[in-house]
Each structure stands twice: as structure tokens, then as C-alpha cells.
Tab-separated table of C-alpha atoms (C1' of nucleotides) in Angstrom:
chain	number	residue	atom	x	y	z
A	20	MET	CA	-52.577	-64.255	-42.535
A	21	SER	CA	-54.533	-61.957	-44.803
A	22	ARG	CA	-58.268	-62.007	-44.438
A	23	ALA	CA	-60.776	-60.693	-46.930
A	24	PRO	CA	-59.083	-58.688	-49.689
A	25	ALA	CA	-58.085	-55.225	-48.487
A	26	PRO	CA	-59.957	-52.320	-50.027
A	27	ASP	CA	-56.654	-50.982	-51.390
A	28	PRO	CA	-54.717	-53.672	-53.272
A	29	GLU	CA	-51.657	-51.426	-53.228
A	30	LEU	CA	-51.081	-51.973	-49.513
A	31	LEU	CA	-48.054	-54.002	-48.497
A	32	PRO	CA	-48.851	-57.287	-46.710
A	33	ALA	CA	-47.569	-55.888	-43.426
A	34	GLU	CA	-49.954	-52.952	-43.718
A	35	ILE	CA	-52.966	-55.103	-44.444
A	36	GLU	CA	-52.295	-57.156	-41.365
A	37	VAL	CA	-51.707	-54.174	-39.113
A	38	GLY	CA	-54.805	-52.397	-40.441
A	39	GLU	CA	-57.005	-55.374	-39.691
A	40	ARG	CA	-55.447	-55.798	-36.293
A	41	LEU	CA	-56.051	-52.164	-35.357
A	42	ARG	CA	-59.663	-52.630	-36.447
A	43	GLU	CA	-59.931	-55.656	-34.183
A	44	LEU	CA	-58.517	-53.592	-31.321
A	45	GLY	CA	-61.116	-50.918	-32.011
A	46	LEU	CA	-58.425	-48.307	-32.590
A	47	ASP	CA	-58.881	-47.572	-36.267
A	48	THR	CA	-61.188	-44.665	-35.571
A	49	ALA	CA	-59.017	-43.169	-32.817
A	50	LEU	CA	-55.887	-42.919	-34.937
A	51	ASP	CA	-54.762	-40.875	-37.905
A	52	LEU	CA	-54.255	-43.837	-40.201
A	53	ASP	CA	-53.293	-41.666	-43.157
A	54	ALA	CA	-50.446	-40.113	-41.219
A	55	MET	CA	-49.431	-43.522	-39.947
A	56	ALA	CA	-49.444	-44.974	-43.461
A	57	ALA	CA	-47.431	-42.113	-44.874
A	58	LEU	CA	-44.770	-42.114	-42.173
A	59	SER	CA	-44.432	-45.848	-41.614
A	60	ASN	CA	-43.813	-46.198	-45.345
A	61	VAL	CA	-41.168	-43.471	-45.215
A	62	PHE	CA	-39.376	-45.428	-42.498
A	63	ARG	CA	-39.772	-48.790	-44.204
A	64	ALA	CA	-38.717	-47.490	-47.629
A	65	ALA	CA	-35.662	-45.753	-46.167
A	66	ASN	CA	-34.627	-48.918	-44.305
A	67	ALA	CA	-35.166	-51.106	-47.343
A	68	ALA	CA	-33.269	-48.831	-49.713
A	69	ARG	CA	-30.455	-48.296	-47.268
A	70	SER	CA	-30.039	-52.012	-46.578
A	71	GLN	CA	-30.053	-52.771	-50.283
A	72	LEU	CA	-27.417	-50.115	-51.043
A	73	GLU	CA	-25.269	-51.255	-48.119
A	74	ARG	CA	-25.415	-54.875	-49.263
A	75	SER	CA	-24.850	-54.317	-52.938
A	76	VAL	CA	-22.443	-51.361	-52.980
A	77	LEU	CA	-20.942	-50.462	-49.624
A	78	THR	CA	-20.128	-53.714	-47.853
A	79	VAL	CA	-17.625	-54.784	-50.472
A	80	HIS	CA	-15.728	-51.594	-49.657
A	81	ASP	CA	-16.153	-52.225	-45.947
A	82	LEU	CA	-18.103	-48.977	-45.543
A	83	SER	CA	-21.150	-48.258	-43.454
A	84	PHE	CA	-23.873	-46.039	-44.810
A	85	THR	CA	-22.790	-43.213	-42.530
A	86	ALA	CA	-19.098	-43.584	-43.380
A	87	PHE	CA	-20.099	-43.332	-47.026
A	88	THR	CA	-22.205	-40.253	-46.335
A	89	VAL	CA	-19.247	-38.541	-44.675
A	90	LEU	CA	-16.968	-39.408	-47.593
A	91	TRP	CA	-19.613	-38.134	-49.988
A	92	VAL	CA	-19.943	-34.815	-48.142
A	93	LEU	CA	-16.162	-34.347	-48.291
A	94	TRP	CA	-16.012	-35.428	-51.916
A	95	VAL	CA	-18.642	-32.924	-52.981
A	96	TRP	CA	-17.455	-29.979	-50.852
A	97	GLY	CA	-13.767	-30.624	-50.518
A	98	GLU	CA	-11.981	-29.819	-47.285
A	99	HIS	CA	-14.573	-28.690	-44.777
A	100	GLU	CA	-14.846	-27.766	-41.149
A	101	PHE	CA	-15.604	-30.603	-38.774
A	102	ARG	CA	-18.846	-29.085	-37.444
A	103	ASP	CA	-20.157	-28.528	-40.970
A	104	VAL	CA	-19.327	-32.108	-41.955
A	105	ALA	CA	-21.350	-33.334	-38.985
A	106	ALA	CA	-24.285	-31.094	-39.879
A	107	ASN	CA	-24.221	-32.020	-43.571
A	108	SER	CA	-23.933	-35.718	-42.743
A	109	GLY	CA	-26.863	-35.583	-40.343
A	110	ILE	CA	-24.960	-36.904	-37.302
A	111	THR	CA	-23.726	-35.377	-34.027
A	112	LYS	CA	-20.173	-34.246	-33.496
A	113	GLY	CA	-19.646	-37.077	-31.025
A	114	THR	CA	-20.597	-39.622	-33.649
A	115	LEU	CA	-18.507	-37.934	-36.324
A	116	THR	CA	-15.431	-38.153	-34.091
A	117	GLY	CA	-15.750	-41.925	-34.093
A	118	VAL	CA	-16.548	-42.237	-37.783
A	119	LEU	CA	-13.575	-40.055	-38.706
A	120	SER	CA	-11.304	-42.206	-36.560
A	121	THR	CA	-12.418	-45.242	-38.500
A	122	LEU	CA	-11.940	-43.503	-41.856
A	123	GLU	CA	-8.594	-42.073	-40.773
A	124	ARG	CA	-7.425	-45.544	-39.843
A	125	ARG	CA	-8.443	-46.608	-43.354
A	126	GLN	CA	-6.407	-43.644	-44.685
A	127	LEU	CA	-9.437	-42.224	-46.470
A	128	VAL	CA	-9.588	-38.888	-44.616
A	129	GLU	CA	-7.282	-36.601	-42.689
A	130	ARG	CA	-7.760	-34.003	-40.000
A	131	ARG	CA	-6.032	-30.607	-39.834
A	132	ARG	CA	-6.239	-27.971	-37.126
A	133	HIS	CA	-7.434	-24.469	-38.034
A	134	ASP	CA	-4.412	-22.159	-38.381
A	135	GLU	CA	-5.743	-19.437	-36.124
A	136	ASP	CA	-8.328	-21.080	-33.900
A	137	ARG	CA	-6.943	-24.321	-32.573
A	138	ARG	CA	-10.314	-25.404	-31.286
A	139	ARG	CA	-11.469	-25.849	-34.861
A	140	LEU	CA	-10.751	-28.713	-37.204
A	141	TYR	CA	-10.673	-29.146	-40.959
A	142	VAL	CA	-11.375	-32.514	-42.540
A	143	ALA	CA	-10.516	-33.608	-46.068
A	144	LEU	CA	-10.356	-36.717	-48.194
A	145	THR	CA	-6.922	-38.171	-48.805
A	146	ARG	CA	-5.896	-38.993	-52.383
A	147	ARG	CA	-6.880	-42.548	-51.632
A	148	GLY	CA	-10.261	-41.351	-50.401
A	149	THR	CA	-10.786	-39.199	-53.480
A	150	SER	CA	-9.828	-42.079	-55.738
A	151	LEU	CA	-12.259	-44.393	-53.963
A	152	MET	CA	-15.137	-41.911	-54.127
A	153	SER	CA	-14.592	-41.165	-57.809
A	154	LYS	CA	-15.427	-44.778	-58.551
A	155	LEU	CA	-17.712	-45.606	-55.674
A	156	PHE	CA	-20.200	-42.809	-56.087
A	157	VAL	CA	-20.970	-43.784	-59.648
A	158	THR	CA	-21.619	-47.345	-58.475
A	159	PHE	CA	-23.723	-46.072	-55.583
A	160	ASN	CA	-25.724	-43.885	-57.947
A	161	ARG	CA	-26.288	-46.875	-60.237
A	162	GLY	CA	-27.706	-48.667	-57.218
A	163	GLU	CA	-29.995	-45.700	-56.564
A	164	SER	CA	-30.982	-45.757	-60.221
A	165	ALA	CA	-31.844	-49.460	-60.088
A	166	ILE	CA	-34.071	-48.864	-57.077
A	167	ALA	CA	-35.730	-45.757	-58.527
A	168	ALA	CA	-36.354	-47.550	-61.843
A	169	GLY	CA	-39.487	-48.968	-60.258
A	170	LEU	CA	-41.031	-45.502	-60.533
A	171	ASP	CA	-41.524	-43.605	-63.767
A	172	PRO	CA	-39.869	-40.160	-64.115
A	173	GLY	CA	-42.994	-38.245	-63.146
A	174	GLU	CA	-43.403	-40.410	-60.062
A	175	ARG	CA	-39.797	-39.821	-59.020
A	176	HIS	CA	-40.285	-36.076	-59.222
A	177	GLU	CA	-43.537	-36.294	-57.333
A	178	LEU	CA	-41.980	-38.504	-54.639
A	179	ALA	CA	-39.104	-36.062	-54.177
A	180	ARG	CA	-41.526	-33.115	-54.069
A	181	LEU	CA	-43.742	-34.748	-51.413
A	182	LEU	CA	-40.736	-35.720	-49.305
A	183	ARG	CA	-39.373	-32.178	-49.419
A	184	LYS	CA	-42.753	-30.939	-48.306
A	185	LEU	CA	-42.676	-33.465	-45.477
A	186	GLN	CA	-39.220	-32.281	-44.393
A	187	ARG	CA	-40.431	-28.716	-44.333
A	188	SER	CA	-43.374	-29.856	-42.260
A	189	VAL	CA	-41.023	-31.563	-39.773
A	190	GLU	CA	-39.082	-28.311	-39.480
A	191	GLY	CA	-42.332	-26.471	-38.869
A	192	VAL	CA	-43.315	-28.905	-36.123
A	193	ASP	CA	-39.846	-28.647	-34.622
A	194	GLN	CA	-40.199	-24.927	-34.210
A	195	SER	CA	-43.752	-24.967	-32.963
A	196	GLY	CA	-44.087	-23.363	-29.600
A	197	PRO	CA	-43.464	-19.869	-28.265
A	198	GLY	CA	-42.583	-17.452	-31.006
A	199	ASN	CA	-43.697	-19.668	-33.852
A	200	GLY	CA	-46.896	-20.617	-35.714
B	10	MET	CA	-23.989	-20.161	-50.514
B	11	SER	CA	-26.795	-20.214	-53.078
B	12	ARG	CA	-26.005	-18.872	-56.481
B	13	ALA	CA	-28.481	-17.879	-59.148
B	14	PRO	CA	-32.012	-19.052	-58.314
B	15	ALA	CA	-32.431	-22.787	-58.850
B	16	PRO	CA	-34.747	-23.778	-61.683
B	17	ASP	CA	-36.935	-25.631	-59.184
B	18	PRO	CA	-37.838	-23.439	-56.200
B	19	GLU	CA	-39.102	-26.502	-54.361
B	20	LEU	CA	-35.585	-27.832	-53.818
B	21	LEU	CA	-34.230	-27.794	-50.297
B	22	PRO	CA	-31.208	-25.531	-49.754
B	23	ALA	CA	-28.929	-28.553	-49.354
B	24	GLU	CA	-30.078	-29.879	-52.722
B	25	ILE	CA	-29.492	-26.626	-54.531
B	26	GLU	CA	-25.964	-26.506	-53.220
B	27	VAL	CA	-25.210	-30.106	-54.074
B	28	GLY	CA	-26.711	-29.763	-57.537
B	29	GLU	CA	-24.560	-26.762	-58.347
B	30	ARG	CA	-21.529	-28.464	-56.949
B	31	LEU	CA	-22.047	-31.575	-59.077
B	32	ARG	CA	-22.364	-29.288	-62.093
B	33	GLU	CA	-19.067	-27.662	-61.186
B	34	LEU	CA	-17.485	-31.111	-60.931
B	35	GLY	CA	-18.856	-31.957	-64.366
B	36	LEU	CA	-20.769	-34.904	-62.982
B	37	ASP	CA	-24.332	-33.777	-63.511
B	38	THR	CA	-24.579	-35.516	-66.847
B	39	ALA	CA	-22.960	-38.755	-65.666
B	40	LEU	CA	-25.369	-39.333	-62.818
B	41	ASP	CA	-29.004	-40.248	-62.485
B	42	LEU	CA	-29.984	-37.082	-60.646
B	43	ASP	CA	-33.661	-38.017	-60.513
B	44	ALA	CA	-32.871	-41.238	-58.684
B	45	MET	CA	-30.489	-39.379	-56.418
B	46	ALA	CA	-33.091	-36.739	-55.617
B	47	ALA	CA	-35.773	-39.311	-54.904
B	48	LEU	CA	-33.632	-41.476	-52.638
B	49	SER	CA	-31.686	-38.796	-50.828
B	50	ASN	CA	-35.002	-37.216	-49.895
B	51	VAL	CA	-36.303	-40.576	-48.631
B	52	PHE	CA	-33.276	-40.810	-46.332
B	53	ARG	CA	-33.448	-37.208	-45.209
B	54	ALA	CA	-37.187	-37.260	-44.596
B	55	ALA	CA	-36.940	-40.511	-42.627
B	56	ASN	CA	-34.123	-39.108	-40.485
B	57	ALA	CA	-35.925	-35.840	-39.894
B	58	ALA	CA	-39.235	-37.456	-38.967
B	59	ARG	CA	-37.577	-40.063	-36.778
B	60	SER	CA	-35.504	-37.477	-34.896
B	61	GLN	CA	-38.563	-35.300	-34.380
B	62	LEU	CA	-40.643	-38.198	-33.026
B	63	GLU	CA	-37.802	-39.351	-30.783
B	64	ARG	CA	-37.353	-35.866	-29.354
B	65	SER	CA	-40.981	-35.014	-28.845
B	66	VAL	CA	-42.489	-38.364	-27.877
B	67	LEU	CA	-40.007	-41.107	-27.099
B	68	THR	CA	-37.186	-39.521	-25.132
B	69	VAL	CA	-39.427	-38.539	-22.245
B	70	HIS	CA	-40.201	-42.255	-21.889
B	71	ASP	CA	-36.538	-43.134	-22.255
B	72	LEU	CA	-37.260	-45.164	-25.376
B	73	SER	CA	-35.269	-45.427	-28.556
B	74	PHE	CA	-37.079	-45.588	-31.861
B	75	THR	CA	-36.302	-49.290	-32.172
B	76	ALA	CA	-37.376	-50.073	-28.617
B	77	PHE	CA	-40.657	-48.356	-29.399
B	78	THR	CA	-41.009	-50.322	-32.627
B	79	VAL	CA	-40.571	-53.584	-30.731
B	80	LEU	CA	-43.147	-52.545	-28.135
B	81	TRP	CA	-45.511	-51.534	-30.934
B	82	VAL	CA	-45.131	-54.895	-32.686
B	83	LEU	CA	-45.927	-56.717	-29.428
B	84	TRP	CA	-48.793	-54.370	-28.642
B	85	VAL	CA	-50.434	-54.918	-32.003
B	86	TRP	CA	-49.853	-58.682	-32.242
B	87	GLY	CA	-49.756	-59.757	-28.632
B	88	GLU	CA	-47.382	-62.484	-27.522
B	89	HIS	CA	-45.246	-63.445	-30.493
B	90	GLU	CA	-42.275	-65.624	-31.326
B	91	PHE	CA	-38.892	-63.978	-31.006
B	92	ARG	CA	-37.896	-64.519	-34.641
B	93	ASP	CA	-41.149	-62.953	-35.869
B	94	VAL	CA	-40.700	-59.957	-33.609
B	95	ALA	CA	-37.262	-59.394	-35.104
B	96	ALA	CA	-38.602	-59.701	-38.650
B	97	ASN	CA	-41.581	-57.405	-37.999
B	98	SER	CA	-39.381	-54.848	-36.281
B	99	GLY	CA	-36.895	-54.817	-39.137
B	100	ILE	CA	-33.850	-55.753	-37.027
B	101	THR	CA	-31.643	-58.857	-36.732
B	102	LYS	CA	-32.073	-61.421	-33.988
B	103	GLY	CA	-28.783	-60.343	-32.468
B	104	THR	CA	-30.012	-56.775	-32.153
B	105	LEU	CA	-33.369	-57.882	-30.797
B	106	THR	CA	-31.640	-59.847	-28.027
B	107	GLY	CA	-30.075	-56.641	-26.780
B	108	VAL	CA	-33.191	-54.507	-27.174
B	109	LEU	CA	-35.278	-57.089	-25.300
B	110	SER	CA	-32.750	-57.138	-22.473
B	111	THR	CA	-33.134	-53.397	-22.138
B	112	LEU	CA	-36.927	-53.588	-22.233
B	113	GLU	CA	-36.940	-56.545	-19.814
B	114	ARG	CA	-34.831	-54.577	-17.375
B	115	ARG	CA	-37.448	-51.807	-17.676
B	116	GLN	CA	-40.108	-54.469	-16.951
B	117	LEU	CA	-41.923	-53.676	-20.174
B	118	VAL	CA	-41.572	-57.129	-21.787
B	119	GLU	CA	-41.045	-60.715	-20.735
B	120	ARG	CA	-39.583	-63.789	-22.403
B	121	ARG	CA	-41.027	-67.316	-22.212
B	122	ARG	CA	-39.615	-70.533	-23.636
B	123	HIS	CA	-41.694	-72.577	-26.094
B	124	ASP	CA	-43.262	-75.538	-24.293
B	125	GLU	CA	-42.155	-78.163	-26.782
B	126	ASP	CA	-39.200	-76.713	-28.608
B	127	ARG	CA	-36.880	-75.155	-26.093
B	128	ARG	CA	-34.875	-73.448	-28.795
B	129	ARG	CA	-37.804	-71.145	-29.442
B	130	LEU	CA	-38.827	-68.108	-27.449
B	131	TYR	CA	-42.069	-66.201	-26.973
B	132	VAL	CA	-42.042	-62.511	-26.146
B	133	ALA	CA	-44.918	-60.479	-24.709
B	134	LEU	CA	-45.604	-57.103	-23.172
B	135	THR	CA	-45.991	-57.024	-19.419
B	136	ARG	CA	-49.039	-55.253	-17.939
B	137	ARG	CA	-46.794	-52.304	-17.418
B	138	GLY	CA	-45.753	-52.444	-21.049
B	139	THR	CA	-49.340	-52.698	-22.235
B	140	SER	CA	-50.338	-49.766	-20.065
B	141	LEU	CA	-47.488	-47.661	-21.414
B	142	MET	CA	-48.287	-48.484	-25.036
B	143	SER	CA	-51.988	-47.759	-24.643
B	144	LYS	CA	-51.105	-44.163	-23.880
B	145	LEU	CA	-47.870	-43.817	-25.796
B	146	PHE	CA	-49.065	-44.944	-29.186
B	147	VAL	CA	-51.797	-42.340	-29.273
B	148	THR	CA	-49.217	-39.666	-28.477
B	149	PHE	CA	-46.852	-41.093	-31.072
B	150	ASN	CA	-49.626	-41.088	-33.663
B	151	ARG	CA	-50.426	-37.476	-32.823
B	152	GLY	CA	-46.787	-36.695	-33.528
B	153	GLU	CA	-47.108	-38.482	-36.872
B	154	SER	CA	-50.273	-36.522	-37.542
B	155	ALA	CA	-48.556	-33.209	-36.805
B	156	ILE	CA	-45.805	-34.066	-39.248
B	157	ALA	CA	-48.146	-35.336	-41.958
B	158	ALA	CA	-50.354	-32.253	-41.606
B	159	GLY	CA	-47.945	-30.498	-43.942
B	160	LEU	CA	-49.424	-32.588	-46.754
B	161	ASP	CA	-53.064	-32.604	-47.799
B	162	PRO	CA	-54.950	-35.954	-47.707
B	163	GLY	CA	-54.449	-36.643	-51.393
B	164	GLU	CA	-50.735	-36.005	-51.055
B	165	ARG	CA	-50.473	-38.353	-48.084
B	166	HIS	CA	-52.114	-41.136	-50.057
B	167	GLU	CA	-49.871	-40.454	-53.029
B	168	LEU	CA	-46.751	-40.395	-50.856
B	169	ALA	CA	-47.659	-43.729	-49.284
B	170	ARG	CA	-48.435	-45.201	-52.709
B	171	LEU	CA	-45.099	-44.099	-54.202
B	172	LEU	CA	-43.169	-45.376	-51.194
B	173	ARG	CA	-44.866	-48.768	-51.425
B	174	LYS	CA	-43.922	-48.881	-55.072
B	175	LEU	CA	-40.357	-48.022	-54.118
B	176	GLN	CA	-40.290	-50.823	-51.544
B	177	ARG	CA	-41.500	-53.281	-54.127
B	178	SER	CA	-38.792	-52.011	-56.439
B	179	VAL	CA	-36.146	-52.595	-53.756
B	180	GLU	CA	-37.420	-56.156	-53.354
B	181	GLY	CA	-37.202	-56.600	-57.120
B	182	VAL	CA	-33.601	-55.359	-57.175
B	183	ASP	CA	-32.747	-57.565	-54.216
B	184	GLN	CA	-33.790	-60.641	-56.135
B	185	SER	CA	-32.197	-59.662	-59.408
B	186	GLY	CA	-29.647	-62.101	-60.563
B	187	PRO	CA	-29.732	-65.772	-61.518
B	188	GLY	CA	-33.255	-67.141	-61.477
B	189	ASN	CA	-34.959	-63.780	-61.501
B	190	GLY	CA	-36.063	-61.103	-63.965
C	29	DC	C1'	-29.669	-95.888	-31.788
C	30	DG	C1'	-25.778	-92.907	-32.831
C	31	DA	C1'	-24.005	-89.635	-36.065
C	32	DC	C1'	-24.812	-85.769	-38.588
C	33	DT	C1'	-27.356	-81.600	-40.056
C	34	DA	C1'	-30.305	-77.806	-39.135
C	35	DT	C1'	-32.428	-74.320	-36.259
C	36	DC	C1'	-32.836	-71.295	-32.393
C	37	DG	C1'	-31.408	-67.321	-29.534
C	38	DT	C1'	-27.124	-65.642	-27.431
C	39	DT	C1'	-22.502	-64.042	-27.531
C	40	DT	C1'	-18.624	-61.788	-29.632
C	41	DG	C1'	-16.221	-58.064	-31.760
C	42	DG	C1'	-16.402	-53.952	-33.915
C	43	DA	C1'	-18.861	-49.936	-35.544
C	44	DC	C1'	-22.454	-46.423	-35.037
C	45	DC	C1'	-25.582	-43.397	-32.268
C	46	DC	C1'	-26.912	-40.075	-28.768
C	47	DG	C1'	-26.677	-36.486	-24.833
C	48	DA	C1'	-23.870	-34.646	-21.479
C	49	DA	C1'	-19.483	-33.743	-19.401
C	50	DT	C1'	-14.694	-32.597	-20.161
C	51	DG	C1'	-10.336	-30.180	-21.291
C	52	DA	C1'	-8.307	-26.958	-24.501
C	53	DT	C1'	-8.789	-22.750	-26.680
C	54	DT	C1'	-10.759	-18.273	-27.793
C	55	DA	C1'	-13.678	-14.176	-26.857
C	56	DA	C1'	-15.630	-10.851	-23.860
C	57	DC	C1'	-15.584	-8.058	-19.862
C	58	DG	C1'	-14.211	-4.816	-16.148
D	24	DC	C1'	-4.222	-7.781	-17.541
D	25	DG	C1'	-6.768	-11.321	-15.075
D	26	DT	C1'	-11.193	-13.370	-14.736
D	27	DT	C1'	-15.195	-15.288	-16.618
D	28	DA	C1'	-18.019	-17.105	-20.328
D	29	DA	C1'	-18.429	-19.326	-24.654
D	30	DT	C1'	-17.010	-22.508	-28.242
D	31	DC	C1'	-14.743	-26.462	-30.102
D	32	DA	C1'	-13.893	-31.527	-30.644
D	33	DT	C1'	-13.254	-35.453	-27.673
D	34	DT	C1'	-14.500	-38.607	-24.125
D	35	DC	C1'	-17.777	-41.100	-21.457
D	36	DG	C1'	-21.565	-44.175	-20.581
D	37	DG	C1'	-25.102	-46.582	-22.360
D	38	DG	C1'	-27.776	-48.183	-26.156
D	39	DT	C1'	-28.274	-49.860	-31.066
D	40	DC	C1'	-26.638	-52.295	-35.163
D	41	DC	C1'	-24.567	-55.920	-37.914
D	42	DA	C1'	-22.369	-60.592	-39.364
D	43	DA	C1'	-20.515	-64.580	-37.787
D	44	DA	C1'	-19.550	-67.967	-34.328
D	45	DC	C1'	-21.288	-70.468	-30.495
D	46	DG	C1'	-23.871	-73.729	-27.391
D	47	DA	C1'	-28.313	-75.878	-26.758
D	48	DT	C1'	-31.922	-78.237	-28.854
D	49	DA	C1'	-34.493	-80.660	-32.449
D	50	DG	C1'	-34.834	-83.215	-36.864
D	51	DT	C1'	-33.027	-86.425	-40.308
D	52	DC	C1'	-30.595	-90.327	-41.895
D	53	DG	C1'	-28.694	-94.976	-42.245
DNA sequence: CGACTATCGTTTGGACCCGAATGATTAACG
DNA sequence: CGTTAATCATTCGGGTCCAAACGATAGTCG
């Protein structure tokens, strides 16, 4: 479906097609195509990497990406408060409740009420969960390594640097409005 | 929770903490930290940008990110076959069935059977859907622009280039195994 | 032509995702 | 001390996400 060669041979096929289509629609001048290119590739790359890691590493352990993230947060930090686990895993407390129920049923985590404030909850890996993560994270990281091997070391650093900058920018946009720049 | 200043001041707080923690666990030498940094930032940046765009642009229209993606695919390409819409939106056919039901109920899309092969389905925006997207995509793109404004133009190009390379790398890993490099 | 295989979108079952409401618990106030 | 407000995790309702099975339809084969 490609037409004349795109000016930038680095573009993915999907991008070439969309770019030409937006030109046909007369929208290419009305849009910030640079921003669109940057962000749509963030989304696509994240989806692709996540799917690949789920398929090759997580599915055999019957774990979703989010379940793995929660286990990872607990593995790195040890027993932690429920609300902090949610924050560090990037999900809401409502979602974490469900994910923990699944992991508890699998006997990978356990919940414990705070001694003094019974509203609060601690969460920790079980021995079984710790044992799983000790092996699984190395495998997961090998999967990350295989994916990142397509970039040279300088490129990996640069990618990480640009993405951090982007995250800071998102935070800046988030706080735009009264009282902020 | 930060300890002595991290060697790289560009790191996000969460990364500094995790890096120190992995050192404490004696894992820093066993892991590919560059790959981990690159990929974890892809996931975090994608989540942050997606949440920001959902909050600021999509929620007021009662649209999920995926619903918007489907509308966008139909807006750019016009009436399209169901299976291609799923592929271009990055979701399975099962998921698309549900998303289309939601959008159909909102009278934003319509389904039409193929004239000759009644297994196949065409999907198109309704006039209402087209009208919504004509306004919404510009707003969405402005949101993208606000986020990407944290990077200068050269950085945006470089980010997109590195992410494309990463996607190609994922594809290469996906096909690794018998019959492939 | 009938039998068999393949393809299509839907359905199923289970998991996740969110915002908002809820009940239990704690903190603050007069 | 009782009342009110705030905080916590869970529940609710609705949407999404997947793989696999399913029923309808089309293609292939002998």
C-alpha cells in the first residue's frame, strides 16, 4: 500500500501509510506530526515489548504483566503498604485489590493488617513468591536484554534519557493550570 | 528515601531507589541494567502519556484510549474490514467485537456485512462519529504536542527513531527460533 | 455432489482497568 | 465524651483484554 518512497526510510510501514493518508486529507499542516510520531511510537513500542515479554516469559508462569509488576515491586522492596504497592505498580487501589486476590489465590503474596491502624494493609511475597521471583526476574531481564540488543549502548542510554525527559514533561503538563507554569 | 546522590542526576526518583535496592540485593552485576532502564522507561512513559491524554482529552468524551484508537483508525482509513481494524488498532478480534459494540451503542460506528462473503464485516464511522473525530483528533494532537514540547525537535526525531529501532528489534526477537537468525 | 478443512466474527470465561460509592477505622473538634 | 470529618481498602458497575471454543459461511478435495 506504500506509494512513492517516503522521505525518511526509517519510518515503519504503518507510519508511511498514515502520513500519506493525512496528506490526502489535507491535515498534515494542521497537526503536530513530530509530536504524533514521537508519542505514537512510544505507545507502539510499549505494546510490542510488553506483548513480547508476556508471550515469552510471563505466560508460561500464568502471570499477567501487571501481576508480574506487583510481584516485582514486592520483591525489590519487601513487605510494603498496600497504597504504596499500588502507586509503585502504576495501578489504582481498586485494581490492586483484584490483582492481589489473584496472587493470593496462587499463594504468591499475603496480606497483613497494620498493628495499630486497622484500616491499613501490608503486603508481602510468600516464600513461594520469593522463590518464583528469584528465577523469573532474571529470565524477564534476559527478555528485556534481547529486545534492547537492537540498540547499541549509547542508543539505550539516549532512549532512556529522552523517555525520562518525556515523563517529566507529562508531569509538567499534568500540573499546568492555576498555581503552576 | 534517596541516599547519596545518584551518579546520573537525570534518573527519576523511582529509578534511583530501585537501583540502590538492586545493589543492596547484590543483583546489579547479574542484570542488564541498561536494558532494564530503557524498557522500564518505555513502559512508564507510555503509561504516563496515555493517562494524561485520557484525563485531559478522552474522558470528557467518555472514550477509552482503545475506543479512540479504533475511531482514529476508521477516521484515517474510512470504511475498513473488521480484521484490519483490529490489526491496525493493535487489539484482538475478540476485544474489537466488544469495543465496537460500545461504539455502536454510542452511534459512532456501524457494521455492514460483506456483499459476497457473509463471514466478513465492514466497519465505518457514522456521520456523528466523523463529526466527533474531526474535532477530537485536533484536541488529542494538541495534547500530544503539549507533552512532546518537553523535548526539542531534534530530540523528538531521535526518540521516534530509537523507538522504531526498538520495535524492529522486538519483531526480530519474536521471529527468533527455527528458520530465523 | 457430499465430506472435510479453513476462515470469519462472536461468545465464553477469567483477569485487568477505572472512578465512585461503601463500610470500617482513625483523627480532629467542641 | 460524642459528633463529625478524613482515610483506608473493598465493592460496584461498566469497560477492556486475552486465548480458545463456537456457529456460520466459504473453499477445497475426491
